[in-house]
XYZ file of C-alpha atoms in Angstrom:
617
model
C -31.429 15.044 16.380
C -30.211 18.413 15.032
C -26.496 18.964 15.608
C -24.579 22.229 15.259
C -21.442 22.552 13.137
C -19.184 23.418 16.083
C -20.130 20.232 17.943
C -19.472 18.207 14.788
C -15.964 19.653 14.523
C -15.340 18.976 18.229
C -16.365 15.343 17.714
C -14.098 15.060 14.662
C -11.190 16.402 16.677
C -11.943 14.018 19.539
C -12.067 11.040 17.150
C -8.755 12.025 15.587
C -7.176 12.434 19.018
C -8.506 9.066 20.236
C -7.236 7.202 17.183
C -3.866 8.933 17.389
C -3.596 8.043 21.073
C -4.457 4.404 20.291
C -1.763 4.382 17.598
C 0.884 5.810 19.896
C 0.091 3.163 22.490
C 0.504 0.422 19.860
C 3.758 1.907 18.591
C 5.291 2.168 22.058
C 4.233 -1.229 23.414
C 4.210 -3.633 20.436
C 7.128 -6.047 20.130
C 7.555 -6.953 16.463
C 9.480 -4.789 14.025
C 6.681 -4.543 11.466
C 4.542 -2.731 14.001
C 7.105 -1.029 16.227
C 9.576 0.170 13.570
C 7.722 0.056 10.254
C 4.411 1.319 11.730
C 2.261 -1.230 9.872
C -0.824 -0.737 12.028
C -3.874 1.454 12.256
C -6.831 2.210 14.501
C -10.420 3.125 13.736
C -13.787 4.100 15.197
C -17.148 2.769 13.972
C -20.805 3.525 14.646
C -23.203 1.010 16.312
C -23.967 -0.566 12.915
C -20.244 -1.179 12.309
C -19.914 1.582 9.699
C -16.542 3.335 9.529
C -16.560 6.812 11.092
C -12.805 7.525 11.148
C -9.507 5.719 10.611
C -5.942 6.905 10.198
C -5.278 4.320 7.464
C -5.056 5.662 3.916
C -6.381 2.585 2.073
C -8.331 0.223 4.335
C -10.658 0.218 7.311
C -14.104 -0.544 5.915
C -15.922 -3.743 6.877
C -13.781 -4.526 9.912
C -16.759 -4.981 12.233
C -19.116 -6.809 9.857
C -17.825 -10.356 10.319
C -17.735 -9.886 14.098
C -21.382 -8.803 14.123
C -22.281 -11.746 11.877
C -20.870 -14.146 14.479
C -21.754 -12.163 17.627
C -24.885 -9.997 17.251
C -24.731 -6.707 19.103
C -27.380 -7.918 21.557
C -24.952 -10.610 22.791
C -22.098 -8.193 23.436
C -21.205 -6.708 26.801
C -18.870 -4.065 28.238
C -15.293 -5.346 28.466
C -15.548 -7.592 25.375
C -12.779 -7.704 22.755
C -13.011 -9.718 19.521
C -10.137 -10.959 17.331
C -10.027 -12.160 13.730
C -7.697 -12.481 10.739
C -9.665 -14.652 8.298
C -9.550 -12.889 4.919
C -12.414 -14.784 3.323
C -14.772 -14.600 6.302
C -14.181 -10.855 6.436
C -14.977 -10.462 2.733
C -11.613 -8.800 2.081
C -11.712 -6.336 4.976
C -8.571 -8.252 6.016
C -6.691 -8.897 2.780
C -3.813 -11.156 3.869
C -3.371 -13.482 6.815
C -0.741 -11.714 8.989
C -3.054 -8.723 9.389
C -4.785 -9.083 12.745
C -7.821 -7.035 13.752
C -9.119 -6.514 17.293
C -12.606 -5.026 17.721
C -14.201 -3.801 20.961
C -17.769 -2.568 21.517
C -18.208 0.636 23.507
C -21.141 1.029 25.901
C -22.573 3.809 27.992
C -24.593 1.791 30.442
C -26.635 -0.492 28.186
C -26.447 1.800 25.154
C -24.041 0.749 22.392
C -22.126 3.856 21.365
C -20.068 2.205 18.643
C -16.903 0.169 18.141
C -13.169 0.727 18.195
C -10.675 -1.376 16.250
C -6.913 -1.878 16.338
C -5.123 -3.568 13.461
C -1.528 -4.653 12.850
C 0.658 -6.818 10.638
C 2.052 -9.572 12.867
C 5.615 -10.848 12.405
C 4.831 -14.567 12.071
C 1.615 -16.570 12.420
C 2.855 -19.873 11.044
C 2.636 -20.855 7.403
C 5.131 -22.434 5.035
C 7.999 -19.971 5.704
C 9.249 -17.858 8.627
C 7.452 -14.547 8.373
C 4.365 -16.401 7.083
C 4.348 -14.958 3.547
C 6.156 -16.553 0.629
C 6.008 -16.064 -3.160
C 5.720 -19.865 -3.380
C 2.326 -20.081 -1.624
C -0.504 -21.516 -3.721
C -3.338 -21.578 -1.168
C -4.390 -19.656 1.911
C -3.403 -22.595 4.142
C 0.252 -21.956 3.238
C -0.057 -18.459 4.694
C -0.483 -19.130 8.373
C -3.258 -19.446 10.890
C -6.635 -17.997 9.851
C -8.462 -16.798 12.954
C -12.256 -16.574 12.593
C -13.992 -13.996 14.799
C -13.466 -15.112 18.405
C -14.178 -13.408 21.732
C -10.659 -13.130 23.112
C -11.831 -11.057 26.099
C -15.306 -11.663 27.558
C -16.443 -8.932 29.976
C -12.858 -8.413 31.054
C -11.943 -12.117 31.312
C -9.159 -13.187 28.945
C -9.668 -16.346 26.838
C -6.393 -18.084 27.649
C -7.446 -21.398 26.063
C -7.729 -19.963 22.551
C -4.708 -17.735 23.101
C -2.335 -20.604 23.921
C -3.414 -22.407 20.745
C -2.661 -19.324 18.620
C 0.721 -18.719 20.262
C 1.735 -22.318 19.604
C 1.351 -21.747 15.860
C 3.934 -18.956 15.658
C 7.700 -19.318 15.289
C 8.039 -16.141 17.368
C 5.464 -16.510 20.162
C 7.011 -13.820 22.347
C 6.586 -11.236 19.608
C 3.016 -12.378 18.977
C 2.259 -12.148 22.692
C 3.597 -8.594 22.880
C 1.734 -7.441 19.773
C -1.525 -8.975 20.985
C -1.307 -7.224 24.332
C -0.566 -3.910 22.588
C -3.632 -4.253 20.354
C -5.952 -5.172 23.222
C -4.605 -2.310 25.324
C -5.265 0.074 22.416
C -8.845 -1.203 22.205
C -9.355 -0.607 25.923
C -7.984 2.912 25.543
C -10.288 3.563 22.574
C -13.241 2.254 24.571
C -12.539 4.737 27.346
C -12.128 7.684 24.984
C -15.327 6.990 23.030
C -17.213 6.312 26.256
C -16.020 9.650 27.673
C -17.205 11.400 24.516
C -20.583 9.674 24.710
C -21.040 10.628 28.351
C -20.089 14.196 27.568
C -22.531 14.611 24.659
C -25.105 11.895 25.252
C -25.592 8.966 22.903
C -28.171 10.718 20.724
C -25.975 13.764 20.051
C -22.910 11.576 19.448
C -24.767 9.517 16.855
C -26.134 12.679 15.276
C -22.549 13.904 14.982
C -21.591 10.620 13.319
C -24.416 11.120 10.806
C -23.268 14.671 10.122
C -19.689 13.458 9.575
C -20.988 10.902 7.074
C -22.943 13.631 5.261
C -19.885 15.878 5.148
C -17.789 13.163 3.480
C -20.594 12.378 1.049
C -20.917 16.012 -0.009
C -17.171 16.312 -0.610
C -17.046 13.238 -2.842
C -20.182 14.266 -4.738
C -18.722 17.719 -5.376
C -15.490 16.188 -6.701
C -17.437 13.840 -8.993
C -19.704 16.638 -10.239
C -16.600 18.563 -11.341
C -15.637 15.708 -13.708
C -17.090 15.294 -17.183
C -19.554 12.439 -17.497
C -18.148 9.394 -19.256
C -16.492 5.995 -19.106
C -12.768 5.899 -18.302
C -10.761 2.685 -18.507
C -7.149 2.097 -17.541
C -4.989 -0.999 -17.190
C -1.706 -1.972 -15.556
C 0.247 -5.177 -14.968
C 1.508 -7.307 -12.111
C 4.719 -8.887 -13.416
C 3.795 -12.479 -12.603
C 2.030 -14.692 -10.093
C 5.442 -15.749 -8.687
C 5.043 -19.302 -10.020
C 5.242 -18.526 -13.737
C 6.560 -15.694 -15.888
C 3.098 -14.715 -17.094
C 2.033 -11.109 -16.377
C -1.434 -10.427 -14.943
C -3.514 -7.529 -16.197
C -5.478 -5.283 -13.820
C -8.189 -3.236 -15.516
C -10.489 -0.665 -13.937
C -13.379 1.174 -15.549
C -14.698 4.305 -13.864
C -18.088 5.628 -14.955
C -19.002 9.152 -13.902
C -22.573 10.417 -14.149
C -23.389 13.671 -12.451
C -22.326 13.465 -8.813
C -22.176 9.655 -8.720
C -19.729 7.051 -9.984
C -19.448 3.315 -10.462
C -16.422 1.019 -10.599
C -16.051 -2.060 -12.774
C -13.245 -4.558 -12.123
C -14.650 -7.374 -14.252
C -11.980 -6.843 -16.909
C -9.222 -8.011 -14.554
C -7.519 -11.291 -15.379
C -8.609 -14.534 -13.776
C -7.251 -15.325 -10.336
C -3.648 -16.443 -10.113
C -2.197 -19.722 -8.896
C 0.320 -17.756 -6.818
C -0.245 -15.301 -3.951
C -0.824 -12.033 -5.873
C -4.628 -12.333 -5.586
C -6.292 -9.331 -3.939
C -9.621 -10.006 -2.226
C -11.109 -6.542 -2.716
C -13.854 -5.510 -0.307
C -16.334 -3.311 -2.246
C -16.239 -0.552 0.358
C -12.448 -0.482 0.275
C -12.681 -0.012 -3.501
C -15.003 2.930 -2.852
C -12.639 4.392 -0.258
C -9.648 4.135 -2.620
C -11.511 6.229 -5.168
C -12.866 8.622 -2.537
C -9.375 9.303 -1.221
C -7.940 10.323 -4.586
C -11.034 12.434 -5.222
C -11.055 14.222 -1.865
C -7.370 14.803 -1.116
C -7.695 18.575 -1.522
C -9.866 18.900 1.598
C -8.062 17.391 4.622
C -10.888 18.515 6.944
C -13.124 15.772 5.532
C -12.799 12.394 7.229
C -12.659 9.289 5.042
C -15.587 7.124 6.147
C -18.810 5.360 5.254
C -20.331 8.584 3.921
C -17.639 8.803 1.247
C -18.872 5.466 -0.140
C -22.455 6.602 -0.779
C -21.825 8.426 -4.078
C -20.297 5.197 -5.482
C -23.264 2.808 -5.266
C -22.004 0.185 -7.722
C -18.776 -1.843 -7.597
C -18.702 -4.677 -10.147
C -16.483 -7.626 -9.178
C -16.183 -10.906 -11.070
C -15.863 -14.037 -8.895
C -12.785 -16.009 -9.855
C -10.872 -12.915 -10.945
C -7.616 -11.473 -9.644
C -9.499 -9.051 -7.356
C -12.230 -11.476 -6.274
C -10.507 -14.864 -6.007
C -12.301 -17.977 -4.847
C -11.370 -19.710 -1.609
C -8.747 -21.011 -0.880
C -6.599 -18.910 -3.250
C -3.361 -17.535 -1.764
C -3.411 -13.800 -0.930
C -0.094 -13.076 0.762
C 1.415 -10.787 -1.895
C -1.841 -9.001 -2.671
C -0.165 -5.591 -2.257
C 1.226 -5.739 -5.785
C -2.260 -6.070 -7.234
C -3.601 -3.472 -4.789
C -1.114 -0.893 -6.060
C -2.009 -1.661 -9.676
C -5.661 -1.084 -8.762
C -4.779 2.250 -7.164
C -2.612 3.304 -10.118
C -5.373 2.343 -12.535
C -7.871 4.469 -10.610
C -5.454 7.387 -10.934
C -5.121 6.647 -14.653
C -8.894 6.845 -15.045
C -9.004 10.172 -13.225
C -6.068 11.478 -15.267
C -8.155 10.977 -18.400
C -11.163 12.686 -16.830
C -9.110 15.689 -15.681
C -6.712 16.029 -18.593
C -3.805 14.878 -16.463
C -4.548 16.785 -13.255
C -3.490 13.842 -11.074
C -0.234 12.354 -9.830
C 1.695 10.100 -12.194
C 2.142 6.373 -11.588
C 3.932 5.096 -8.483
C 5.785 1.878 -7.727
C 5.102 -0.911 -5.253
C 7.198 -1.134 -2.121
C 9.949 -3.758 -2.244
C 10.569 -6.530 0.298
C 13.373 -8.976 0.818
C 13.311 -11.704 3.462
C 16.444 -13.197 5.021
C 15.883 -16.318 7.097
C 18.145 -18.577 9.120
C 17.607 -21.472 11.540
C 19.937 -22.571 14.315
C 19.777 -26.397 14.096
C 21.017 -26.794 17.677
C 18.515 -24.541 19.441
C 15.716 -24.559 16.868
C 15.641 -20.741 17.038
C 14.716 -18.789 13.916
C 16.338 -15.564 12.770
C 14.241 -13.462 10.449
C 14.617 -10.119 8.709
C 11.711 -8.882 6.572
C 12.950 -5.567 5.275
C 10.872 -3.167 3.192
C 12.635 -0.729 0.893
C 11.158 2.483 -0.463
C 10.396 3.381 -4.075
C 9.687 6.607 -5.940
C 6.184 8.048 -6.005
C 4.598 9.692 -9.024
C 5.149 13.389 -9.610
C 2.205 15.640 -8.801
C 0.631 18.499 -10.778
C 2.242 20.947 -8.366
C 5.443 19.256 -7.108
C 7.991 16.504 -7.595
C 7.113 12.988 -6.529
C 8.182 11.872 -3.072
C 11.497 10.029 -2.951
C 12.021 6.647 -1.293
C 8.574 6.019 0.215
C 7.931 2.579 1.683
C 4.151 2.300 1.645
C 1.156 3.861 3.323
C 0.999 7.172 5.091
C 3.065 6.959 8.249
C 4.821 3.678 7.433
C 8.611 3.787 7.406
C 11.751 1.952 6.367
C 13.763 0.159 9.032
C 16.661 2.234 10.398
C 20.002 0.843 9.248
C 21.094 0.462 12.855
C 18.126 -1.822 13.465
C 18.906 -3.946 10.405
C 22.555 -4.448 11.367
C 21.731 -5.066 15.022
C 19.027 -7.692 14.507
C 20.433 -9.684 11.596
C 23.950 -10.701 10.547
C 24.301 -8.261 7.663
C 26.372 -5.170 6.989
C 24.818 -2.322 5.036
C 27.431 -1.187 2.532
C 25.395 1.253 0.444
C 22.162 3.141 0.918
C 21.947 5.723 -1.851
C 19.616 7.329 -4.354
C 19.005 5.360 -7.566
C 20.018 8.063 -10.084
C 17.741 8.768 -13.059
C 15.069 6.447 -11.653
C 12.482 9.220 -11.297
C 10.602 9.891 -14.524
C 11.627 13.180 -16.192
C 8.995 15.906 -16.185
C 8.237 19.497 -15.343
C 7.901 17.869 -11.956
C 10.274 14.928 -11.554
C 9.117 11.517 -10.428
C 10.327 10.399 -7.011
C 13.474 8.294 -6.961
C 14.122 4.794 -5.727
C 17.237 3.683 -3.880
C 20.199 1.340 -4.107
C 20.931 -0.730 -1.026
C 23.859 -3.157 -0.807
C 24.115 -5.659 2.051
C 26.941 -8.060 2.834
C 25.867 -11.375 4.370
C 27.762 -12.149 7.577
C 26.035 -15.443 8.526
C 27.385 -18.763 7.166
C 24.128 -19.435 5.300
C 20.810 -17.660 4.860
C 17.742 -18.212 2.696
C 16.540 -15.247 0.657
C 13.014 -14.453 -0.513
C 12.401 -11.569 -2.914
C 9.382 -9.375 -3.721
C 9.588 -6.704 -6.420
C 6.931 -5.789 -8.961
C 7.216 -3.394 -11.889
C 10.293 -4.941 -13.511
C 8.334 -5.519 -16.747
C 6.424 -2.244 -16.918
C 7.597 1.090 -15.450
C 5.611 3.683 -13.543
C 3.803 5.797 -16.114
C 4.287 9.497 -16.707
C 1.397 11.835 -17.407
C 0.732 15.079 -19.314
C 4.119 14.983 -21.014
C 6.007 13.427 -18.094
C 8.117 10.371 -18.830
C 7.940 6.921 -17.296
C 10.209 6.069 -14.372
C 12.947 3.430 -14.354
C 12.455 -0.134 -13.142
C 14.315 -1.913 -10.313
C 16.064 -5.257 -9.808
C 17.795 -7.603 -7.350
C 21.468 -8.325 -8.095
C 23.794 -10.752 -6.343
C 27.468 -9.766 -6.018
C 27.302 -6.710 -8.319
C 30.481 -5.712 -10.125
C 32.162 -9.100 -9.672
C 32.597 -12.128 -11.958
C 29.897 -13.832 -9.865
C 27.309 -11.114 -10.594
C 23.855 -12.387 -11.487
C 20.286 -11.120 -11.537
C 17.911 -12.674 -9.043
C 14.220 -13.295 -9.731
C 12.023 -10.368 -8.622
C 9.595 -12.868 -7.063
C 11.581 -15.751 -5.593
C 12.247 -17.861 -2.530
C 14.626 -20.578 -1.308
C 17.563 -18.601 -2.737
C 20.657 -19.588 -0.761
C 23.230 -16.917 0.135
C 26.596 -17.553 1.745
C 28.860 -15.527 3.985
C 30.483 -12.694 2.049
C 27.795 -12.473 -0.646
C 26.538 -8.967 -1.446
C 22.866 -8.437 -2.197
C 21.925 -5.304 -4.129
C 18.350 -4.037 -3.910
C 17.701 -1.411 -6.587
C 14.197 0.058 -6.523
C 12.070 1.834 -9.113
C 11.221 5.489 -9.558
C 7.852 7.156 -10.058
C 6.565 8.680 -13.266
C 7.088 12.317 -14.189
C 4.427 15.018 -14.634
C 4.467 17.611 -17.403
C 6.890 18.349 -20.224
C 10.503 17.902 -19.004
C 11.582 20.812 -21.227
C 9.499 23.094 -18.982
C 11.357 22.189 -15.785
C 13.304 25.027 -14.229
C 16.938 24.473 -15.353
C 18.161 25.481 -11.908
C 16.150 22.596 -10.405
C 17.737 20.232 -12.940
C 21.186 21.528 -11.956
C 20.416 20.951 -8.283
C 19.230 17.399 -9.037
C 22.497 16.717 -10.861
C 24.557 18.044 -7.956
C 22.536 15.920 -5.513
C 22.931 12.736 -7.574
C 19.252 12.389 -8.466
C 19.812 13.074 -12.177
C 22.883 12.340 -14.308
C 24.544 14.829 -16.666
C 23.417 12.657 -19.570
C 19.779 12.698 -18.462
C 19.926 16.445 -17.823
C 20.843 16.928 -21.479
C 18.844 14.142 -23.095
C 15.621 14.302 -21.085
C 15.513 17.879 -19.800
C 17.497 19.718 -22.467
C 19.777 21.331 -19.904
C 23.460 21.649 -20.830
C 25.730 21.645 -17.760
C 29.483 22.099 -17.800
C 30.899 19.214 -15.693
C 33.984 21.274 -14.803
C 32.306 24.429 -13.545
C 28.867 22.979 -12.694
C 27.251 25.896 -14.475
C 24.446 25.934 -17.032
C 25.232 26.887 -20.627
C 22.078 28.922 -21.155
C 22.427 29.471 -24.918
C 22.963 25.775 -25.681
C 20.172 24.869 -23.263
C 17.728 27.118 -25.095
C 18.747 25.635 -28.449
C 18.494 22.077 -27.163
C 15.028 22.656 -25.701
C 13.743 24.214 -28.890
C 14.869 21.108 -30.788
C 13.116 18.692 -28.433
C 9.881 17.171 -29.709
C 6.792 18.035 -27.650
C 4.998 15.168 -25.867
C 2.546 13.374 -28.162
C 0.287 11.599 -25.681
C -1.325 12.067 -22.289
C 0.551 9.062 -20.885
C 4.054 7.692 -21.295
C 3.799 3.987 -20.487
C 7.297 3.010 -21.659
C 8.131 0.529 -24.416
C 7.913 -2.461 -22.069
C 4.231 -1.791 -21.366
C 3.419 -1.716 -25.063
C 5.227 -5.022 -25.557
C 3.036 -6.568 -22.860
C -0.064 -5.149 -24.516
C 0.997 -6.314 -27.977
C 1.624 -9.817 -26.640
C -1.875 -9.787 -25.181
C -3.887 -8.113 -27.949
C -1.681 -8.225 -31.065
C 0.528 -5.476 -32.518
C -2.328 -3.819 -34.421
C -4.525 -3.300 -31.356
C -2.706 -0.327 -29.872
C -1.133 2.937 -30.906
C 1.627 3.987 -28.496
C 2.250 7.182 -30.460
C -1.308 8.406 -30.031
C -1.595 6.980 -26.554
C -5.091 5.716 -27.285
C -6.935 2.631 -28.450
C -7.611 2.263 -32.139
C -10.743 0.233 -31.554
C -13.964 1.789 -30.316
C -15.270 1.501 -26.785
C -13.215 1.069 -23.613
C -10.088 -0.441 -25.169
C -7.460 -2.701 -23.693
C -4.868 0.021 -23.208
C -7.242 1.858 -20.948
C -7.830 5.274 -22.438
C -11.000 7.279 -22.733
C -12.820 7.013 -26.064
């Protein structure tokens, strides 16, 4: 059916409004901190075939309906149904670790299936080997909590209490699980009403024609972005520090092939799957959406959906690899591999565009503090995420202290101190952590906490301690992070970046120091007044201002010595390579391929073809 452009835009606005309304309902009624405070949830709308039309998530959303339709064909569904699943392997990676719960509801107008709505959230605890479900010590998916296959939790308005009681019994925090479940189901019911209202207003045929037009719009935008790139093969690699069980780093390699207005992705060069939980079960459509997002960010009017996947027909994945592990590999810490995939995609595009992309960004940091009251059997749990610096952009500095996805947030300090026996002593910028550049990389933070409980068990999650966030087009790499116990005292010691079962006692101070993003452009081209402001704000030290930016500042008057600054900048060597990976990255590469394989000075592979360092030939 022909559809006019104005109606298409009205439908897009209605979809955005419905998803936003679903999200607000989740935020205001969910019980657990990951959803209520950190905003780790999203909502989406799908067509009758289960293809993504719109979601407010910036990385995932594809494939959420497929496993439901495989178990419950559309012909068996009825108004008032809601389906629930969390099984990563049955969903083909649409769900990528066990605590993520997805609720899907069909939407009918009479007997006509208009589409589906979905609500998704990270639940606080669904069983598993540790409180909070996820642990760096997990070696199989069974250690990571209850895997829920697609079930009909609500059948034509009637709640399935039998299955629900079984699921609640497998959580250490059943009240939180109960509240989160009700919030998700309520959001699905709200989404059903909104999509049904839209269908009744337009008619099913016009609504589905609008969906098709929205797909076409996304496809055109991605094709135009690909057509603007030179044809070729672009390969880039990055590292996950370890699999949490050994000290061995794991290499993530992505090859992007551009031909005309189409592209293909090849992940077969990634290392074999890990024994620990860093495996990332990558759904092919989510790989396509990751690339489509970084290609289409300049046009916010285009929705990220199934249409954006069409220009990327081929995604090569090797079974048994880090991004396509075999069942029952553990997946709980898959985010660290996910972010290396995303950074490698950016690295490929940086080569294709001559550096017209953001620089490398860090992974969010988590620490888990757990305690058990032996008298009551009650658990106390704090899973706190801490922000890192994002890569500088071709037009602006990187964002400082960002936790994760768009819309997700750090816990407020008041919440942390109220819900767990800790005192926050320091929450400050990590100076010099952002990579120097014409545009500075975003900074990480330093957070110090004093333990007030007699005894707690600590789990740690921090990647990027072996290889920093890369700078691009003359920008320098960012600084790495670390966990430190009792800093500045005779008892000071470094803690493992991936660890668990670490015992802390009352009075201990835990320091969480997070990484900064890479810089963009030659640091000697940064406005000296911006460098001065960064020094005054504590983002950049006097030493870095001189050494990295060539800006001479009088520490007594806080004024720039312009003559000495000009002389210093003229003496600084210009950047020699497109990327600055940092010396630690080259040591990892040399250990893997031998010292003769790579040329850090040139920033390119010496051997022909797509080389191990990941630069265009």
